[in-house]
Coordinates of C-alpha atoms in Angstrom, one line a residue:
X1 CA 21.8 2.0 -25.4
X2 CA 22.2 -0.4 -22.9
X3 CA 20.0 -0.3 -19.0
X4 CA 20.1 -1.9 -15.9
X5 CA 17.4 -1.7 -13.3
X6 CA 17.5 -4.0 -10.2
X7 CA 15.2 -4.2 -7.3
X8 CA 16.7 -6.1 -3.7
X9 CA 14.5 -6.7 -0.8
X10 CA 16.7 -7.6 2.2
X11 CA 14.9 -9.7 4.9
X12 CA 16.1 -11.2 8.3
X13 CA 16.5 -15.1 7.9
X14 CA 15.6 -16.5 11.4
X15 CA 12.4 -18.8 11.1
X16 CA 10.6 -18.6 7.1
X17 CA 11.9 -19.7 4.1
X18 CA 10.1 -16.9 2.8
X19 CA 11.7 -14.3 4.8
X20 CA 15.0 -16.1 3.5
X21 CA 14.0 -16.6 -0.1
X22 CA 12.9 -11.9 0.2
X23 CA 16.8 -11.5 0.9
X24 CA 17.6 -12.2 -2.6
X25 CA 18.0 -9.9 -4.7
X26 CA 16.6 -10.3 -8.5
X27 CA 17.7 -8.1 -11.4
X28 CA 15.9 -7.5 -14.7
X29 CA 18.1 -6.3 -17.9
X30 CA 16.7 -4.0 -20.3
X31 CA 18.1 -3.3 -23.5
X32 CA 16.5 -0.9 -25.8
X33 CA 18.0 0.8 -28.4
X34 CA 25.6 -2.4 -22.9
X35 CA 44.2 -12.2 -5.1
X36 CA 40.3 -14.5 -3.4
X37 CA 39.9 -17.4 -1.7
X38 CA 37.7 -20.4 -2.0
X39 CA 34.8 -20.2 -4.3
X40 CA 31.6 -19.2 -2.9
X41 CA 29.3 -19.5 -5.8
X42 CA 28.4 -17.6 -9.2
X43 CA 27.6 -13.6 -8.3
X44 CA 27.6 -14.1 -4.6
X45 CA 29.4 -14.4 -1.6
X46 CA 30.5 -16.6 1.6
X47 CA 31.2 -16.6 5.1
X48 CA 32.3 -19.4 7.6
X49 CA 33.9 -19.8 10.7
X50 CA 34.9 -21.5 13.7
X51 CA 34.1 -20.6 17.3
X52 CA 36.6 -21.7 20.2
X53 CA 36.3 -20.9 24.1
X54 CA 39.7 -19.7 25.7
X55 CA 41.5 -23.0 25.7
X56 CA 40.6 -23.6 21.8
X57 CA 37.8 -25.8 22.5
X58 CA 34.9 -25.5 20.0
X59 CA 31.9 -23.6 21.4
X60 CA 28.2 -25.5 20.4
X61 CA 25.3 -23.3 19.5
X62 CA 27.1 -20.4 19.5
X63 CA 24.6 -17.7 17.7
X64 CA 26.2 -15.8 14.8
X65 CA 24.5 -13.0 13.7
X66 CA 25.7 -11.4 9.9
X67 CA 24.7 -8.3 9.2
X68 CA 25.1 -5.9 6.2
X69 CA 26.4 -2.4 7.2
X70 CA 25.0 -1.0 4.1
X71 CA 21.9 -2.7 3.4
X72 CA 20.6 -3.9 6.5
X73 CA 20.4 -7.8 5.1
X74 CA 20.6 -10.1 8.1
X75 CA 21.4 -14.0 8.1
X76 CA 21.4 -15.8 11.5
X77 CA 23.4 -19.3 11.6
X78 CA 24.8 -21.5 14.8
X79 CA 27.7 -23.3 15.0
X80 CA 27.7 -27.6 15.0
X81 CA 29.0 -30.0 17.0
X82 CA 32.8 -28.9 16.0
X83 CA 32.1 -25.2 16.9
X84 CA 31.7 -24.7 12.9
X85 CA 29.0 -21.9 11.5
X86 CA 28.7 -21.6 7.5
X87 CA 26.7 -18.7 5.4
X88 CA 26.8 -19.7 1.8
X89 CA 24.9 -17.5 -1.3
X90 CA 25.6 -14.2 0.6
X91 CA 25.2 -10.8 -1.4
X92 CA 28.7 -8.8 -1.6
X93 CA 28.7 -6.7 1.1
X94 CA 30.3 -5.1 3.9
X95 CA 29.1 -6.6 7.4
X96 CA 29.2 -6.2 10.6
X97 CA 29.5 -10.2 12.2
X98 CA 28.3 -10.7 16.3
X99 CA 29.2 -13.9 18.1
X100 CA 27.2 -14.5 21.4
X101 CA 27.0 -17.3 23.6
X102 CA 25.5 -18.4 27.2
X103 CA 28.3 -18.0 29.7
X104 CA 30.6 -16.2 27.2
X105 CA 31.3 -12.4 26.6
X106 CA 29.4 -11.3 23.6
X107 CA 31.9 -10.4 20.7
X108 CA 31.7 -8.2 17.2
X109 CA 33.7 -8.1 14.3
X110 CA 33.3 -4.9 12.1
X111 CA 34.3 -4.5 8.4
X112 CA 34.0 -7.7 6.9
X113 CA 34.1 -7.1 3.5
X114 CA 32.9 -10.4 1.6
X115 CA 34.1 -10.4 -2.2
X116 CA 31.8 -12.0 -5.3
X117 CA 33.2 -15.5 -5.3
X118 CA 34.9 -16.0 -2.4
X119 CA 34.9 -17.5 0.9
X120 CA 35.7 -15.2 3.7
X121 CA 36.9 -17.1 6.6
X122 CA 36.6 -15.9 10.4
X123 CA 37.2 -17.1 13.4
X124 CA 36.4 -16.1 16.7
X125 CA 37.7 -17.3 20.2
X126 CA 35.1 -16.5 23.1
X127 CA 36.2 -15.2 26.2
X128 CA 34.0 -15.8 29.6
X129 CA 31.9 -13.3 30.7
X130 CA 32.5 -11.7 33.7
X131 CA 29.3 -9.3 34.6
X132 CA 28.6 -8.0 31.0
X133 CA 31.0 -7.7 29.1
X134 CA 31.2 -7.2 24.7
X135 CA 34.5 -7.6 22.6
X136 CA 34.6 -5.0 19.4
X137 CA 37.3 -6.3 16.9
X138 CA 38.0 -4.3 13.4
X139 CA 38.4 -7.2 10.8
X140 CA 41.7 -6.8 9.5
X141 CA 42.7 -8.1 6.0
X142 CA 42.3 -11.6 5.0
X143 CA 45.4 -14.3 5.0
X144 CA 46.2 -16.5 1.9
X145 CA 43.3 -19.4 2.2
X146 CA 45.8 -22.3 2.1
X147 CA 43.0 -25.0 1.2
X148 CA 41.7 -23.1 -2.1
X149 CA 42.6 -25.3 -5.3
X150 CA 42.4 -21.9 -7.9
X151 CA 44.1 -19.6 -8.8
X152 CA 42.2 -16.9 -9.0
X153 CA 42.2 -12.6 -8.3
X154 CA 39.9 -10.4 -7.6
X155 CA 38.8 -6.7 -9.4
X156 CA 37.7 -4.7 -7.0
X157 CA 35.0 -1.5 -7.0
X158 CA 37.7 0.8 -7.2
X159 CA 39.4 -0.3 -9.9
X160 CA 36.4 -0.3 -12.0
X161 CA 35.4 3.1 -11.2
X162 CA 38.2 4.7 -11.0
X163 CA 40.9 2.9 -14.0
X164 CA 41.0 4.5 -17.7
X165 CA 39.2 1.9 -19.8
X166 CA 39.0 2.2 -23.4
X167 CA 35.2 2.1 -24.4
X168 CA 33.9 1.3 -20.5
X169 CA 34.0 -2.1 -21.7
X170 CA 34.4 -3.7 -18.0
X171 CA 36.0 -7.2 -19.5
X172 CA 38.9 -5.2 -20.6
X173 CA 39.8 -5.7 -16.8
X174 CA 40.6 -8.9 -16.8
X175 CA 43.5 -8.0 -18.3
X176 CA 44.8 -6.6 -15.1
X177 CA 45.3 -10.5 -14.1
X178 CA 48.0 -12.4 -15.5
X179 CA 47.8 -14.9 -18.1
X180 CA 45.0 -13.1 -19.5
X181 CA 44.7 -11.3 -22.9
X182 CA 42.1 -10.3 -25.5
X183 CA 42.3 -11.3 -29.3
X184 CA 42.2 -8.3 -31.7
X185 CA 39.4 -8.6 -33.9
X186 CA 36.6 -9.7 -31.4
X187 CA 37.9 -8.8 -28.3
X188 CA 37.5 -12.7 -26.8
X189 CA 39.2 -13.3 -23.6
X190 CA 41.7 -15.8 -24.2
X191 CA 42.5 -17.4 -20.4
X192 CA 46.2 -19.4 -19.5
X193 CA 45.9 -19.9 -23.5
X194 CA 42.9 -21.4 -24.0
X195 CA 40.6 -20.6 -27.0
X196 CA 38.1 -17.7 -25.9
X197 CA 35.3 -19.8 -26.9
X198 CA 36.1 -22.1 -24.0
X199 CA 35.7 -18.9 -21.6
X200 CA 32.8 -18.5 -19.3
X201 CA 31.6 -15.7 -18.1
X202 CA 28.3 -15.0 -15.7
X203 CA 26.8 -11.8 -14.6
X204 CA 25.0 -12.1 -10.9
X205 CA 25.6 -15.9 -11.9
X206 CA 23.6 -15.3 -15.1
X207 CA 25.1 -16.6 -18.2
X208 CA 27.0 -13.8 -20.5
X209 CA 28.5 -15.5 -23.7
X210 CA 27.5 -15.6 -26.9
X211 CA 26.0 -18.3 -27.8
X212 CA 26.9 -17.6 -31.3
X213 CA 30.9 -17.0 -31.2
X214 CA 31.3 -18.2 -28.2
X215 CA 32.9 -15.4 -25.8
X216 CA 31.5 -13.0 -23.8
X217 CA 28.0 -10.8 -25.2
X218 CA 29.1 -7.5 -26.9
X219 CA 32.6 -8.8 -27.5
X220 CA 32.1 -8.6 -31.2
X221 CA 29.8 -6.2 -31.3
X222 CA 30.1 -3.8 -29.3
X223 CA 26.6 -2.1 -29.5
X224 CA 26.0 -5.0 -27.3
X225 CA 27.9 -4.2 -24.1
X226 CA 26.9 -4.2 -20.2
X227 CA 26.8 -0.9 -18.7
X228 CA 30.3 -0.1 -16.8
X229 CA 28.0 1.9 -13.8
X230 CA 26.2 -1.3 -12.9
X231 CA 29.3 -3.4 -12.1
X232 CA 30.6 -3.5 -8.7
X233 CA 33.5 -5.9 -8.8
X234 CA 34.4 -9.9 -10.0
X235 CA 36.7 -12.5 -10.0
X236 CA 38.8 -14.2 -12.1
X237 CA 39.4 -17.8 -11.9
X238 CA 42.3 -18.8 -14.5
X239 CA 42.3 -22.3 -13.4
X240 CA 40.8 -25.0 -11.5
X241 CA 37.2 -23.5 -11.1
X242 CA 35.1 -25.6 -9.3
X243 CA 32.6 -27.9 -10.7
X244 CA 29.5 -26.3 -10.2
X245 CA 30.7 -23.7 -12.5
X246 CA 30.1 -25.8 -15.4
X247 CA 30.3 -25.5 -19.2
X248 CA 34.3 -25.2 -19.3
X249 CA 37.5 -26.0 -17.5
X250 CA 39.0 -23.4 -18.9
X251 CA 39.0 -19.8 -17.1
X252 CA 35.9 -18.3 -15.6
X253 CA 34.9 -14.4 -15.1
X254 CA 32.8 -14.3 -12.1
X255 CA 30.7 -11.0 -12.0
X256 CA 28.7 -8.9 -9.6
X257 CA 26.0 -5.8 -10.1
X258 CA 25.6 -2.7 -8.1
X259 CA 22.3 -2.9 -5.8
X260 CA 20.7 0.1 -4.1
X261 CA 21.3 0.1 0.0
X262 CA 20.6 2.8 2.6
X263 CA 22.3 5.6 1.3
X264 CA 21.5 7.5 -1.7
X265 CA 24.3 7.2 -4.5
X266 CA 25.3 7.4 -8.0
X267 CA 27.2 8.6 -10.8
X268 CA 26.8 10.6 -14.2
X269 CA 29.2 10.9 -17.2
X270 CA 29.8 12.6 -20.6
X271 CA 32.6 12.1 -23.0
X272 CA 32.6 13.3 -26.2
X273 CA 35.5 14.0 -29.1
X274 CA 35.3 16.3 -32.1
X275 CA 36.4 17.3 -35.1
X276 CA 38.5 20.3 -33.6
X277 CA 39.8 17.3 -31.4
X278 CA 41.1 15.1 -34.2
X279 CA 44.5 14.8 -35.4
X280 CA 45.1 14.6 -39.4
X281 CA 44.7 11.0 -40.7
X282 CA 47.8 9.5 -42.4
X283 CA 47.1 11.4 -45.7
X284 CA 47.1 14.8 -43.8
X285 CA 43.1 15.2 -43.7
X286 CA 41.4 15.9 -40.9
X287 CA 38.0 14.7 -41.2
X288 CA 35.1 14.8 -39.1
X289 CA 35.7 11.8 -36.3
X290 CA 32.9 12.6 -33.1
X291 CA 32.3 9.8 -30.4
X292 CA 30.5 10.5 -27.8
X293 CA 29.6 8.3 -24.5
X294 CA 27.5 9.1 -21.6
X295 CA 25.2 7.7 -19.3
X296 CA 24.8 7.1 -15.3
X297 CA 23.6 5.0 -12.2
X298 CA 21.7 6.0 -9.3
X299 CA 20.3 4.1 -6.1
X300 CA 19.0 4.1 -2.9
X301 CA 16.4 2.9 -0.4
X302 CA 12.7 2.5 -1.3
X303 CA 12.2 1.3 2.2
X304 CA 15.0 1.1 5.1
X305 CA 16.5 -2.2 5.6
X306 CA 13.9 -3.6 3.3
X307 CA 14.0 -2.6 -0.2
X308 CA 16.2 -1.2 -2.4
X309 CA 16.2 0.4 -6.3
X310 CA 19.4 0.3 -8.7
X311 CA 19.4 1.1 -12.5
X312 CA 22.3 2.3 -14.6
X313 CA 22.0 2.8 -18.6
X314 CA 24.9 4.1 -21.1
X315 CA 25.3 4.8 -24.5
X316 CA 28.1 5.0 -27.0
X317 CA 27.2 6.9 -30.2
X318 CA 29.8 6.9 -33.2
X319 CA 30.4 8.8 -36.4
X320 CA 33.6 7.0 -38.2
X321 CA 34.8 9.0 -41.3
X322 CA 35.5 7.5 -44.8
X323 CA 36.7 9.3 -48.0
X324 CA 35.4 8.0 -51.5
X325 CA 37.9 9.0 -54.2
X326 CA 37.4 7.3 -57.9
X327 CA 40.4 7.6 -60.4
X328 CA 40.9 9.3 -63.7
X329 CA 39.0 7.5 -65.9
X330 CA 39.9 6.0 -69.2
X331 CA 39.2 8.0 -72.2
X332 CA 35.2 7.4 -72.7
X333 CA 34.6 6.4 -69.9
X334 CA 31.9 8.7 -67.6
X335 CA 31.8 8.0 -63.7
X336 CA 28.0 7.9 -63.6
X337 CA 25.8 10.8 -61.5
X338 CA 24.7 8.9 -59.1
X339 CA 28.1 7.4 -57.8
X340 CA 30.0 10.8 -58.5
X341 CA 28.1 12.5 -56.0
X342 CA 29.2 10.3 -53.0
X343 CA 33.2 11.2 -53.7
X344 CA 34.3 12.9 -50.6
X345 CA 33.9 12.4 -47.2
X346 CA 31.2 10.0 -45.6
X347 CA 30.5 9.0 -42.4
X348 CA 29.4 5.8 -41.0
X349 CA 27.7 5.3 -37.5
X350 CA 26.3 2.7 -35.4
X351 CA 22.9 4.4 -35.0

């Protein structure tokens, strides 16, 4: 069984580093018994901008204010001498964005939806203010980045939650990219090519390979997976990932958790097969094959716009049938007790 439990505590960045340092969100993993744009970073997110006045000059000191629609998390930045504002190592959100400066009508862009990994660019032209006056724009959809080096694609939430997987073994997404595939007998990711030990992959910029075999954890085993219901989305980077990914050129699976926000939310499952489910084997037996998987995440607010619970857990039980069968024996020759009594059907399981 495989659980997830993260605590986030969302602060407003305006003066402390310590009210900066409380927006971040740390997880703690528990096992017991699981098309984007320039790279932002390993499990988080970017924003940056430029901020012109009516005849596309560049606006100085223009304040910025980021805020997330779902967890309340607020980062304040002002733009340089070249009207340029930057938020780097923001948490994948949805976020409301307001531009205000002295002389200029106040302006705010709603549904900017910043992706794990990627660099969400917006600009903003000021118009002058008249009396008082505020400008509401609804983000539309982001244009191809023509300075990003990778080529890269983004899985969003709702293809993790809502695709048939086999197993709920999230990596089996990547697959959805091209160039992708996974090797047959340990389930490796093996990227434009390239070996799957030279893959990298990081949960909320946490390493996840095995340090043994090289590709991701639970890839060979698959006891060892990450629960399905604490992913949110990621990013695949098939080539030219930056260098402050590290460890290997080759391609590089960029993912991000769930986290609780304001709202109360989460999910349950049960699947199970049995025996009355199973079709004959190839000899015309039909033996006693169960699997069953279930599990669950649920999260929400421990305090409004401050802090925030999240924990998921899942668990895959398995009974995999066998038959023994010894052959006539050779005049003589006795089978002994002991051995004789395991002829038939077994079962192995991975509990």
């Amino acid at each position: 069984m495989t659980t997830l439990i993260s605590i986030s505590v969302a602060g407003r960045c305006r003066s402390r580093a310590w009210a900066c340092a409380l927006a971040l969100a740390f997880v703690v993993p528990l096992a017991f018994a699981r098309p984007a744009f320039a790279q932002a970073g390993s499990g988080v997110a970017a924003i940056e901008g430029t901020v012109t006045d009516p005849d596309n000059r560049p606006v100085v000191g223009a304040l910025v204010i980021i805020v997330s629609s779902e967890t309340g998390y607020e980062r304040t930045v002002y733009t340089d001498a070249r009207g340029r504002y930057v938020a780097s190592g923001m948490p994948v959100s949805t976020y409301v964005v307001d531009v205000s400066a002295p002389a200029f009508a106040a302006t705010q862009r709603t549904g900017v939806r910043l992706s794990v990994g990627a660099t969400e660019t917006l600009d903003v032209s000021l118009k002058i203010a008249k009396v008082t006056e505020t400008v509401t724009v609804t983000a539309a959809a982001p244009l191809l980045d023509k300075h990003e080096t990778a080529t890269s694609s983004t899985v969003d939430a709702r293809a993790v939650a809502q695709l048939p997987i086999r197993g709920r073994d999230f990596t089996e997404f990547v697959q959805l990219t091209p160039a992708i595939t996974q090797e047959s007998d340990r389930n490796g990711l093996v990227i434009s090519g390239q070996r799957s030990i030279n893959s990298n992959i990081a949960i909320d910029g946490t390493d996840f390979n095995d340090a043994l075999q090289g590709n991701q954890r639970g890839g060979n085993e698959g006891v060892f997976f990450f629960p399905q219901a604490a992913v949110q989305e990621f990013q695949v980077i098939r080539s030219g990932a930056t260098a402050e990914i590290g460890r290997t050129n080759s391609g590089f699976i960029n993912v991000v958790t769930k986290s609780g926000s304001n709202n109360l939310h989460g999910e349950a499952f049960y699947y199970d097969r049995e025996k009355a489910l199973t079709s004959p084997d190839a000899f015309d037996r039909k033996l006693n094959n169960q699997q069953s998987q279930f599990g669950g995440a649920i999260g929400g607010p421990l305090q409004h716009d401050r802090a925030f619970l999240f924990g998921a857990a899942e668990q895959s039980l398995l009974k995999v049938p066998y038959m023994v069968q010894f052959d006539a024996q050779a005049a003589g020759v006795a089978v002994p007790a002991n051995l004789l009594a395991l002829q038939g059907e077994q079962r192995g399981t991975n509990y």
